[in-house]
PDB file of C-alpha atoms in Angstrom:
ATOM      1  CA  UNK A 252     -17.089 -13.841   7.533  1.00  0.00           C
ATOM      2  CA  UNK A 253     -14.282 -11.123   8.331  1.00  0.00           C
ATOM      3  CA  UNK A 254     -12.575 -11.459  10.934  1.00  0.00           C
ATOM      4  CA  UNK A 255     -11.937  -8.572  13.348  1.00  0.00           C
ATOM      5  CA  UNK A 256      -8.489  -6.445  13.452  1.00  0.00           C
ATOM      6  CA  UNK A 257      -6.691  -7.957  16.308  1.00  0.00           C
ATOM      7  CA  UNK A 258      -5.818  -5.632  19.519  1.00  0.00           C
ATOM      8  CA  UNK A 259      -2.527  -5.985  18.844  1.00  0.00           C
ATOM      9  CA  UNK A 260       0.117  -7.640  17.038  1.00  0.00           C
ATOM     10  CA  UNK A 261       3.816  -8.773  18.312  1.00  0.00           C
ATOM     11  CA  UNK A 262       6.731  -7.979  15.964  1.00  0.00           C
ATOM     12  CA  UNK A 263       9.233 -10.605  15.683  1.00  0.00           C
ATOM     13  CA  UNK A 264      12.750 -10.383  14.281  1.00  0.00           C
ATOM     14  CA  UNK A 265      13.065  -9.748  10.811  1.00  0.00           C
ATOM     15  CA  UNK A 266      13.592 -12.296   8.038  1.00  0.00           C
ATOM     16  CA  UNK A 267      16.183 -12.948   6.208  1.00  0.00           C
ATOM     17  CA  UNK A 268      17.553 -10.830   3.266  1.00  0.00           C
ATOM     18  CA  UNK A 269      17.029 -11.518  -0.036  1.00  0.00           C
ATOM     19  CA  UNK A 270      16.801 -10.230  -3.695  1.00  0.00           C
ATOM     20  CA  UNK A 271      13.927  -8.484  -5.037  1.00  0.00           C
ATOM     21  CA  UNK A 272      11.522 -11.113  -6.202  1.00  0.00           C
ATOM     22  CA  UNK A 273      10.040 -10.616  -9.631  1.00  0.00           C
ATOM     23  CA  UNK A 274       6.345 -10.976 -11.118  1.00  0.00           C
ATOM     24  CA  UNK A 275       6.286  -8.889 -13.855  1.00  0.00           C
ATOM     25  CA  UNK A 276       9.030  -7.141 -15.753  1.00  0.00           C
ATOM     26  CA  UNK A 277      10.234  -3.261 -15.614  1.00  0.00           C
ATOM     27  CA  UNK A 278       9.407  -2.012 -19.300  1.00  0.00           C
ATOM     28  CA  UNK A 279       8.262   1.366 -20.898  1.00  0.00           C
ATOM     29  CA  UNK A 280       4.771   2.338 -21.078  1.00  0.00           C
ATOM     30  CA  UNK A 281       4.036   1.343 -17.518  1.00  0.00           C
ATOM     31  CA  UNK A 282       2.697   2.728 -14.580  1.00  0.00           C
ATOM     32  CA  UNK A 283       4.016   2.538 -11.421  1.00  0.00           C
ATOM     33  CA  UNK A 284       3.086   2.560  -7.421  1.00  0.00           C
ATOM     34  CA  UNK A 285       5.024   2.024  -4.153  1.00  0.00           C
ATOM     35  CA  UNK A 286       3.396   0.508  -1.438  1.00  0.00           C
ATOM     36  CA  UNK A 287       4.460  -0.820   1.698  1.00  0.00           C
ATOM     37  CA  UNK A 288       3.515  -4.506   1.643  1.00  0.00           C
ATOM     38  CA  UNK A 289       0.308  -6.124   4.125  1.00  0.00           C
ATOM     39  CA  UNK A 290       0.956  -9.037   6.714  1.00  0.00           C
ATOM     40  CA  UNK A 291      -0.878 -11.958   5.240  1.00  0.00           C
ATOM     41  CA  UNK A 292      -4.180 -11.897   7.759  1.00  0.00           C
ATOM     42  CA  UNK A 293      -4.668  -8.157   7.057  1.00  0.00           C
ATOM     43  CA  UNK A 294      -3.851  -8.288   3.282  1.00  0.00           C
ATOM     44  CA  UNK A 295      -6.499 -11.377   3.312  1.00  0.00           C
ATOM     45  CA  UNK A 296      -9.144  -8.886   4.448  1.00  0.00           C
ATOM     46  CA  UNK A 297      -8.979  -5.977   2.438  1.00  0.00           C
ATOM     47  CA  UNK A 298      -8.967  -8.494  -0.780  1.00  0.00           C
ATOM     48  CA  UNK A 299     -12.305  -9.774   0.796  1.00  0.00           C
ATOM     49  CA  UNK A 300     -14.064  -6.204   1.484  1.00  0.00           C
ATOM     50  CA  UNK A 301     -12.938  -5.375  -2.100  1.00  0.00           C
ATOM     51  CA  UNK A 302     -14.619  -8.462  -3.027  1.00  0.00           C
ATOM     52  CA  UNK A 303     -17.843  -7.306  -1.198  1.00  0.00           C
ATOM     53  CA  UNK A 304     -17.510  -4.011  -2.281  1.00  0.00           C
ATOM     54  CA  UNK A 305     -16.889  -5.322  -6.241  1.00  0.00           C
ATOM     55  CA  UNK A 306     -13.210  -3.477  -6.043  1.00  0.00           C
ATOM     56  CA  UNK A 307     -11.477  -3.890  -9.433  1.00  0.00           C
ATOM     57  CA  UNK A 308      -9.214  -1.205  -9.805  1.00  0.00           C
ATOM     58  CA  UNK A 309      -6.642  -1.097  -6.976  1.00  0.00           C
ATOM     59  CA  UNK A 310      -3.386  -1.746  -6.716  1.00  0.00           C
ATOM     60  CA  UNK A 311      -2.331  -5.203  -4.297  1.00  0.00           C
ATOM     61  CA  UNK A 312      -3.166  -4.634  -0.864  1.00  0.00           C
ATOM     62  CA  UNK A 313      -0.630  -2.097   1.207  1.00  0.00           C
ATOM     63  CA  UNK A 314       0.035   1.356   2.505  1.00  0.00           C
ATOM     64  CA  UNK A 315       0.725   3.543  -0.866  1.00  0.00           C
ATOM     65  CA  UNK A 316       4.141   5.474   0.098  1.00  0.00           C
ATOM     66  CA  UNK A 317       4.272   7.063  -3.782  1.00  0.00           C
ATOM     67  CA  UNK A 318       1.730   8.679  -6.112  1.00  0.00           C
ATOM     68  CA  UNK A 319       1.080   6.136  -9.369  1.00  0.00           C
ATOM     69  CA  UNK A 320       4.150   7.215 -11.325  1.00  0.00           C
ATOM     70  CA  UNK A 321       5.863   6.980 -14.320  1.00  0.00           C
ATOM     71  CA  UNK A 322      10.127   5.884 -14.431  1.00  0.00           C
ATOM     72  CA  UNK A 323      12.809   7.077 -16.083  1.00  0.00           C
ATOM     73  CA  UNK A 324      15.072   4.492 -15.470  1.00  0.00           C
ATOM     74  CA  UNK A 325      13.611   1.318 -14.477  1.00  0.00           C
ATOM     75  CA  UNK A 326      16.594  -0.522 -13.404  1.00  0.00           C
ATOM     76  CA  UNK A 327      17.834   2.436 -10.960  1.00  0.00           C
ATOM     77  CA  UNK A 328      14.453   2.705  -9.857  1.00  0.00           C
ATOM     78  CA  UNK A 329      14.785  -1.095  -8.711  1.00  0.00           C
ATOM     79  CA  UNK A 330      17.816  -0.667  -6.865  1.00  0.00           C
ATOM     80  CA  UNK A 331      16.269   2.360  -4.957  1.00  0.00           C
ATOM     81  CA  UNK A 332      13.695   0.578  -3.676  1.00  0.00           C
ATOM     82  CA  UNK A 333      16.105  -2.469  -2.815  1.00  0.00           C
ATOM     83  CA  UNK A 334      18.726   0.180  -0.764  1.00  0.00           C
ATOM     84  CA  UNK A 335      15.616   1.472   0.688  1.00  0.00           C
ATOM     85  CA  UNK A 336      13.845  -1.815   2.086  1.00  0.00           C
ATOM     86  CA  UNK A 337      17.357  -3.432   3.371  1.00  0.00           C
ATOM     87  CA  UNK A 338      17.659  -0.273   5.378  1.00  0.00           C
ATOM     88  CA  UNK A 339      14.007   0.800   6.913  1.00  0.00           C
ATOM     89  CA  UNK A 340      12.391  -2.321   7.003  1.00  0.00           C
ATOM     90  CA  UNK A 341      10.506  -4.123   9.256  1.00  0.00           C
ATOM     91  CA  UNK A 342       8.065  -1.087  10.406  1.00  0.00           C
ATOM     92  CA  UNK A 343       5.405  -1.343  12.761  1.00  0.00           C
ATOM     93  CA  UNK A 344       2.652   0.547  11.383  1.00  0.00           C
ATOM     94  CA  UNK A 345      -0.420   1.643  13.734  1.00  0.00           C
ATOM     95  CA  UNK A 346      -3.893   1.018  11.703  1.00  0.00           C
ATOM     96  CA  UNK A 347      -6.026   3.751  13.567  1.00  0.00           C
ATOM     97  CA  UNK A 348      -9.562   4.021  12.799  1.00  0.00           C
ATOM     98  CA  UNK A 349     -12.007   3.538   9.951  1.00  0.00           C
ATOM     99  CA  UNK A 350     -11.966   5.909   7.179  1.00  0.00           C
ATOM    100  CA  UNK A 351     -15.478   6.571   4.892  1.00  0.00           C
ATOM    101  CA  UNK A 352     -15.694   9.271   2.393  1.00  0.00           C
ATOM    102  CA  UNK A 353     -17.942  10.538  -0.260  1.00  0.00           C
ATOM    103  CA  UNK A 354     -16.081  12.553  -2.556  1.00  0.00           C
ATOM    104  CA  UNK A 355     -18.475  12.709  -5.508  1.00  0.00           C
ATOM    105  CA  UNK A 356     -21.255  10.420  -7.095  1.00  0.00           C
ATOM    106  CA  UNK A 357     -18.946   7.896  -8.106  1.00  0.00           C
ATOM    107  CA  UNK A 358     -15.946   8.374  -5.541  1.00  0.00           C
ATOM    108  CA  UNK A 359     -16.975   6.137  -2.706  1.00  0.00           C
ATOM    109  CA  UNK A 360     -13.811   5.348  -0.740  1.00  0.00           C
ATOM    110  CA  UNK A 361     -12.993   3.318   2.072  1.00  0.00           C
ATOM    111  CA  UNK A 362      -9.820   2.763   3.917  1.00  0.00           C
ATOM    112  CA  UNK A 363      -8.253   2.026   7.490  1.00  0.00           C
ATOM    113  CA  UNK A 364      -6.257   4.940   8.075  1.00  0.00           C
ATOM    114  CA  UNK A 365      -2.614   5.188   9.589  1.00  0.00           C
ATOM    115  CA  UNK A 366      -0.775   6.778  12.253  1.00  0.00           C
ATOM    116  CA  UNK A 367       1.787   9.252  11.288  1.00  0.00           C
ATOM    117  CA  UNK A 368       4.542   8.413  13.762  1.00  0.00           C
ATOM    118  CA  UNK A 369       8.498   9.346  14.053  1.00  0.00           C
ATOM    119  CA  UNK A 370      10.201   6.276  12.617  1.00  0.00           C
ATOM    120  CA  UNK A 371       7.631   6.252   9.681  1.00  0.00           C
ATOM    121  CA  UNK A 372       8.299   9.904   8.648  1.00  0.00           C
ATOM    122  CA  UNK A 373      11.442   9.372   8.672  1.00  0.00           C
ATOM    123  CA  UNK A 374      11.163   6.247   6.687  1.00  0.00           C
ATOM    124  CA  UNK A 375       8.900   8.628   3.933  1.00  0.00           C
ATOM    125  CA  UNK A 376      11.336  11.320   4.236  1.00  0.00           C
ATOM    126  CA  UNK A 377      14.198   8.883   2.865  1.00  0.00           C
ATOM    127  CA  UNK A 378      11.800   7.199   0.711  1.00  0.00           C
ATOM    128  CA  UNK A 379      10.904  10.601  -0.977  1.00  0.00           C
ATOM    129  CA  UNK A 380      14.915  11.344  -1.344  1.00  0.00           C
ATOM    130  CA  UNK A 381      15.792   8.059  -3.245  1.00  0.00           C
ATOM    131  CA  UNK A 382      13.109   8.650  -5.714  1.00  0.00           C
ATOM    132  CA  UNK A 383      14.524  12.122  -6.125  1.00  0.00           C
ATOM    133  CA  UNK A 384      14.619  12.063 -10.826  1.00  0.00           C
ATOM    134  CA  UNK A 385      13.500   8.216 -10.776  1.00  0.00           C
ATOM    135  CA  UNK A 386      10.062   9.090 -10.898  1.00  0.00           C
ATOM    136  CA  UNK A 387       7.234  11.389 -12.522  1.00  0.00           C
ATOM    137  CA  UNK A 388       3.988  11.071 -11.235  1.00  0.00           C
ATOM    138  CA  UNK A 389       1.012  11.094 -13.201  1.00  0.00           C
ATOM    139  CA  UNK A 390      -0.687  14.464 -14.333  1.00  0.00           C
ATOM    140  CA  UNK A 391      -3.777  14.044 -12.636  1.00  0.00           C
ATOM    141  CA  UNK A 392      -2.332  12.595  -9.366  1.00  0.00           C
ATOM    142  CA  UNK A 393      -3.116  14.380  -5.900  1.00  0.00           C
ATOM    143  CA  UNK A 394       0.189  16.117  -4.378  1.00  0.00           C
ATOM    144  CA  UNK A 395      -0.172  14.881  -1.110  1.00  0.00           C
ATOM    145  CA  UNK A 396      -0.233  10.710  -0.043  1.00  0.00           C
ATOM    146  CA  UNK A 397      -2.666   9.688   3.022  1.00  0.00           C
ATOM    147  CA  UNK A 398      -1.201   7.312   4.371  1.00  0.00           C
ATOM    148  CA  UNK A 399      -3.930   4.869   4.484  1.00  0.00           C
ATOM    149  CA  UNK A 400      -4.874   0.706   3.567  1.00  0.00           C
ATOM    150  CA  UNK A 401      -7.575   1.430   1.135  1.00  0.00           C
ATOM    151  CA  UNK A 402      -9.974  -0.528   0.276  1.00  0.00           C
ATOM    152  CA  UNK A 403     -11.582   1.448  -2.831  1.00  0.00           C
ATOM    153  CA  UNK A 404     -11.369   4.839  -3.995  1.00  0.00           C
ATOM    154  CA  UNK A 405     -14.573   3.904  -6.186  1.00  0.00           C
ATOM    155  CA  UNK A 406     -16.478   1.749  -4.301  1.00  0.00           C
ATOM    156  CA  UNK A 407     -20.233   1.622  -5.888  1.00  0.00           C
ATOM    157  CA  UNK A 408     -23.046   3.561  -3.686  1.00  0.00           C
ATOM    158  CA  UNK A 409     -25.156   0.559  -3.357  1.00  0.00           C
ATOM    159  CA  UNK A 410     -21.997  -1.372  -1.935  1.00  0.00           C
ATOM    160  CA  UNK A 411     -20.549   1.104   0.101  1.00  0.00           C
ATOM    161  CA  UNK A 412     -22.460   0.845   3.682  1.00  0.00           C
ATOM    162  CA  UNK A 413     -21.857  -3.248   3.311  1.00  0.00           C
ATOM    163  CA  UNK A 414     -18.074  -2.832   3.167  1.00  0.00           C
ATOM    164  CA  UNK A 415     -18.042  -0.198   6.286  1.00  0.00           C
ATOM    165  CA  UNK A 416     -20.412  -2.217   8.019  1.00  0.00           C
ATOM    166  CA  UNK A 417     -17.828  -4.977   7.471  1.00  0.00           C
ATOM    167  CA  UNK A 418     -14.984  -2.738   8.252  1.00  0.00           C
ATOM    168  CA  UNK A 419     -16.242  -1.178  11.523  1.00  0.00           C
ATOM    169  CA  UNK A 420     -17.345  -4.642  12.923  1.00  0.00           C
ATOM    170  CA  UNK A 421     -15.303  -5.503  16.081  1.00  0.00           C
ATOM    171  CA  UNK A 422     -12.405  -2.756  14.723  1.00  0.00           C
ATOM    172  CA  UNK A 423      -9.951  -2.281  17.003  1.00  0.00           C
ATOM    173  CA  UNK A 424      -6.966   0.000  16.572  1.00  0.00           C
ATOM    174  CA  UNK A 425      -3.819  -2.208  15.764  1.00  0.00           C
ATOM    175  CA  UNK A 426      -0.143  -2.522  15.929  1.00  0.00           C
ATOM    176  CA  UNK A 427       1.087  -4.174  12.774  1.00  0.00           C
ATOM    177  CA  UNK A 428       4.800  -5.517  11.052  1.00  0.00           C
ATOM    178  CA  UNK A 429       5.429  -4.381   7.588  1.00  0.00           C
ATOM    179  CA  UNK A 430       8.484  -6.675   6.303  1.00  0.00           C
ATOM    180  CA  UNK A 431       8.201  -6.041   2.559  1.00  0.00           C
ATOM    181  CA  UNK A 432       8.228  -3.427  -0.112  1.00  0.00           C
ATOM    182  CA  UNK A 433       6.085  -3.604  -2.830  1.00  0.00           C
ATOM    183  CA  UNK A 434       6.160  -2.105  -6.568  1.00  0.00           C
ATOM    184  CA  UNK A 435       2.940  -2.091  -8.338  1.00  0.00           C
ATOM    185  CA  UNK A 436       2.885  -2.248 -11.695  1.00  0.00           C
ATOM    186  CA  UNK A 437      -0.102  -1.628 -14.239  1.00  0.00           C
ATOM    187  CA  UNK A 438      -0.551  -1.222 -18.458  1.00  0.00           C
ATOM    188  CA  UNK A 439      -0.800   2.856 -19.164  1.00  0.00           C
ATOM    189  CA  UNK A 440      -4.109   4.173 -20.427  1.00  0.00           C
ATOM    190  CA  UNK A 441      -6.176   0.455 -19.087  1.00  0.00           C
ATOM    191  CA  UNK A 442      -9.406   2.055 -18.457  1.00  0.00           C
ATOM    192  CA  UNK A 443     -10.041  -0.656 -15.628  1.00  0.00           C
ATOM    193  CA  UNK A 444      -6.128  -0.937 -14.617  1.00  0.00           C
ATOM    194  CA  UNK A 445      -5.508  -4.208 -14.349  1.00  0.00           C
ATOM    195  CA  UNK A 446      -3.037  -3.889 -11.244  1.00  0.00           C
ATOM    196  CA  UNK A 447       0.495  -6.806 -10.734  1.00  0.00           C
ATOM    197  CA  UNK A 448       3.511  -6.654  -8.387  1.00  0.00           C
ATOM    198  CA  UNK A 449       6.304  -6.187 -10.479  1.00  0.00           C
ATOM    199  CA  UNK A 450       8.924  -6.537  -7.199  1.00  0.00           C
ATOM    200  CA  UNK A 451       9.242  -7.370  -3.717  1.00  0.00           C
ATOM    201  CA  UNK A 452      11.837  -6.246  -1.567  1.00  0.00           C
ATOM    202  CA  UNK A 453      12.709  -7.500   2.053  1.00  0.00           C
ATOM    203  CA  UNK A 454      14.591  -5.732   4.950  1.00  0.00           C
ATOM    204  CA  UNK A 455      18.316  -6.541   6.230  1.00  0.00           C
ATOM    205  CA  UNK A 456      18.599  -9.339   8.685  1.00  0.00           C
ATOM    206  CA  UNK A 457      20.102  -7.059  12.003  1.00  0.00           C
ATOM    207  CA  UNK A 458      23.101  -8.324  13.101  1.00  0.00           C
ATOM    208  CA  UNK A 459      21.734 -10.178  16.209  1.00  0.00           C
ATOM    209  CA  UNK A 460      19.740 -12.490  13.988  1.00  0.00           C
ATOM    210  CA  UNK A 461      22.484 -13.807  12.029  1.00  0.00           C
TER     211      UNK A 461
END
């Protein structure tokens, strides 16, 4: 059974600084996506409605903050995103509402959308800045991000009302802490892309936690 959003959750301190963590190398031929990385409890949930909803295609669970892109330079690109993460991170993201749409036949897609507030623009604005030559999205990627925790962009029509049945059970609107960075990482050309975290990255401890 899913369990339902919670009204709220507290924010504690951040944790401790470290390097990026590695899962799968930075290589040629790859493509790319930056996402900002789930709490545990919510990340558990979207795996299970993609599970109901037969979701094989998407990226780990988080908030995309980048289009799926291609890199340059793979090694600056990793010290962006570690610069970025010791300075912005923790965020407290709202989670707003449900999100349903049918785009086509085959583009079923479900998602809890975000709130758009000050600290995260910012955050994107920065984001957007250090990325400035280290990446090159892909051709047939959508200008614009929506800032959302998707569940599928291709969810199949007979699955669809189960997973926004599931997601609209008990929903609540939500306050939740976003500690990590993620980089997504999948083969070019996979016609079912077979998505891995190349990198975590972690925020600075403040100074009144040392």
């Amino acid at each position: 059974m899913l369990a339902p959003l919670p009204r709220a959750t507290p924010v504690p301190a951040a944790q401790g600084a470290r390097a990026p963590e590695r899962a799968a190398p930075l290589a040629a031929g790859l493509v790319y996506q930056v996402l900002l990385g789930l709490p545990p409890e919510l990340g558990a949930q979207v795996l299970e409605l993609r599970a109901t909803g037969d979701v094989e295609d998407m990226p780990p669970p988080g908030i995309p903050l980048t289009p799926r892109f291609y890199t340059p330079d793979a090694d600056a690109l990793d010290a962006a995103l570690e610069r970025w993460a010791r300075a912005r991170l923790p965020l407290t993201v709202d989670i707003a509402s449900v999100h349903a749409e049918v785009v086509s036949e085959r583009h079923y897609v479900a998602a809890w959308a975000v709130t758009m507030d000050d600290r995260l623009r910012a955050a994107l604005h920065a984001l957007r800045r250090t990325l400035i030559g280290l990446i090159e999205p892909l051709p047939d990627e959508p200008p614009a991000i929506r800032l959302r925790v998707t569940i599928g962009e291709r969810i199949a029509a007979r699955r669809f009302p189960q997973v926004v049945a599931l997601m609209q059970r008990d929903f609540e609107p939500a306050q939740w802490p976003m500690r990590t960075l993620l980089l997504a990482v999948c083969v070019e050309d996979d016609a079912l892309p077979d998505w891995d975290i190349a990198a975590i990255y972690a925020g600075e401890v403040p100074p009144s936690a040392v």
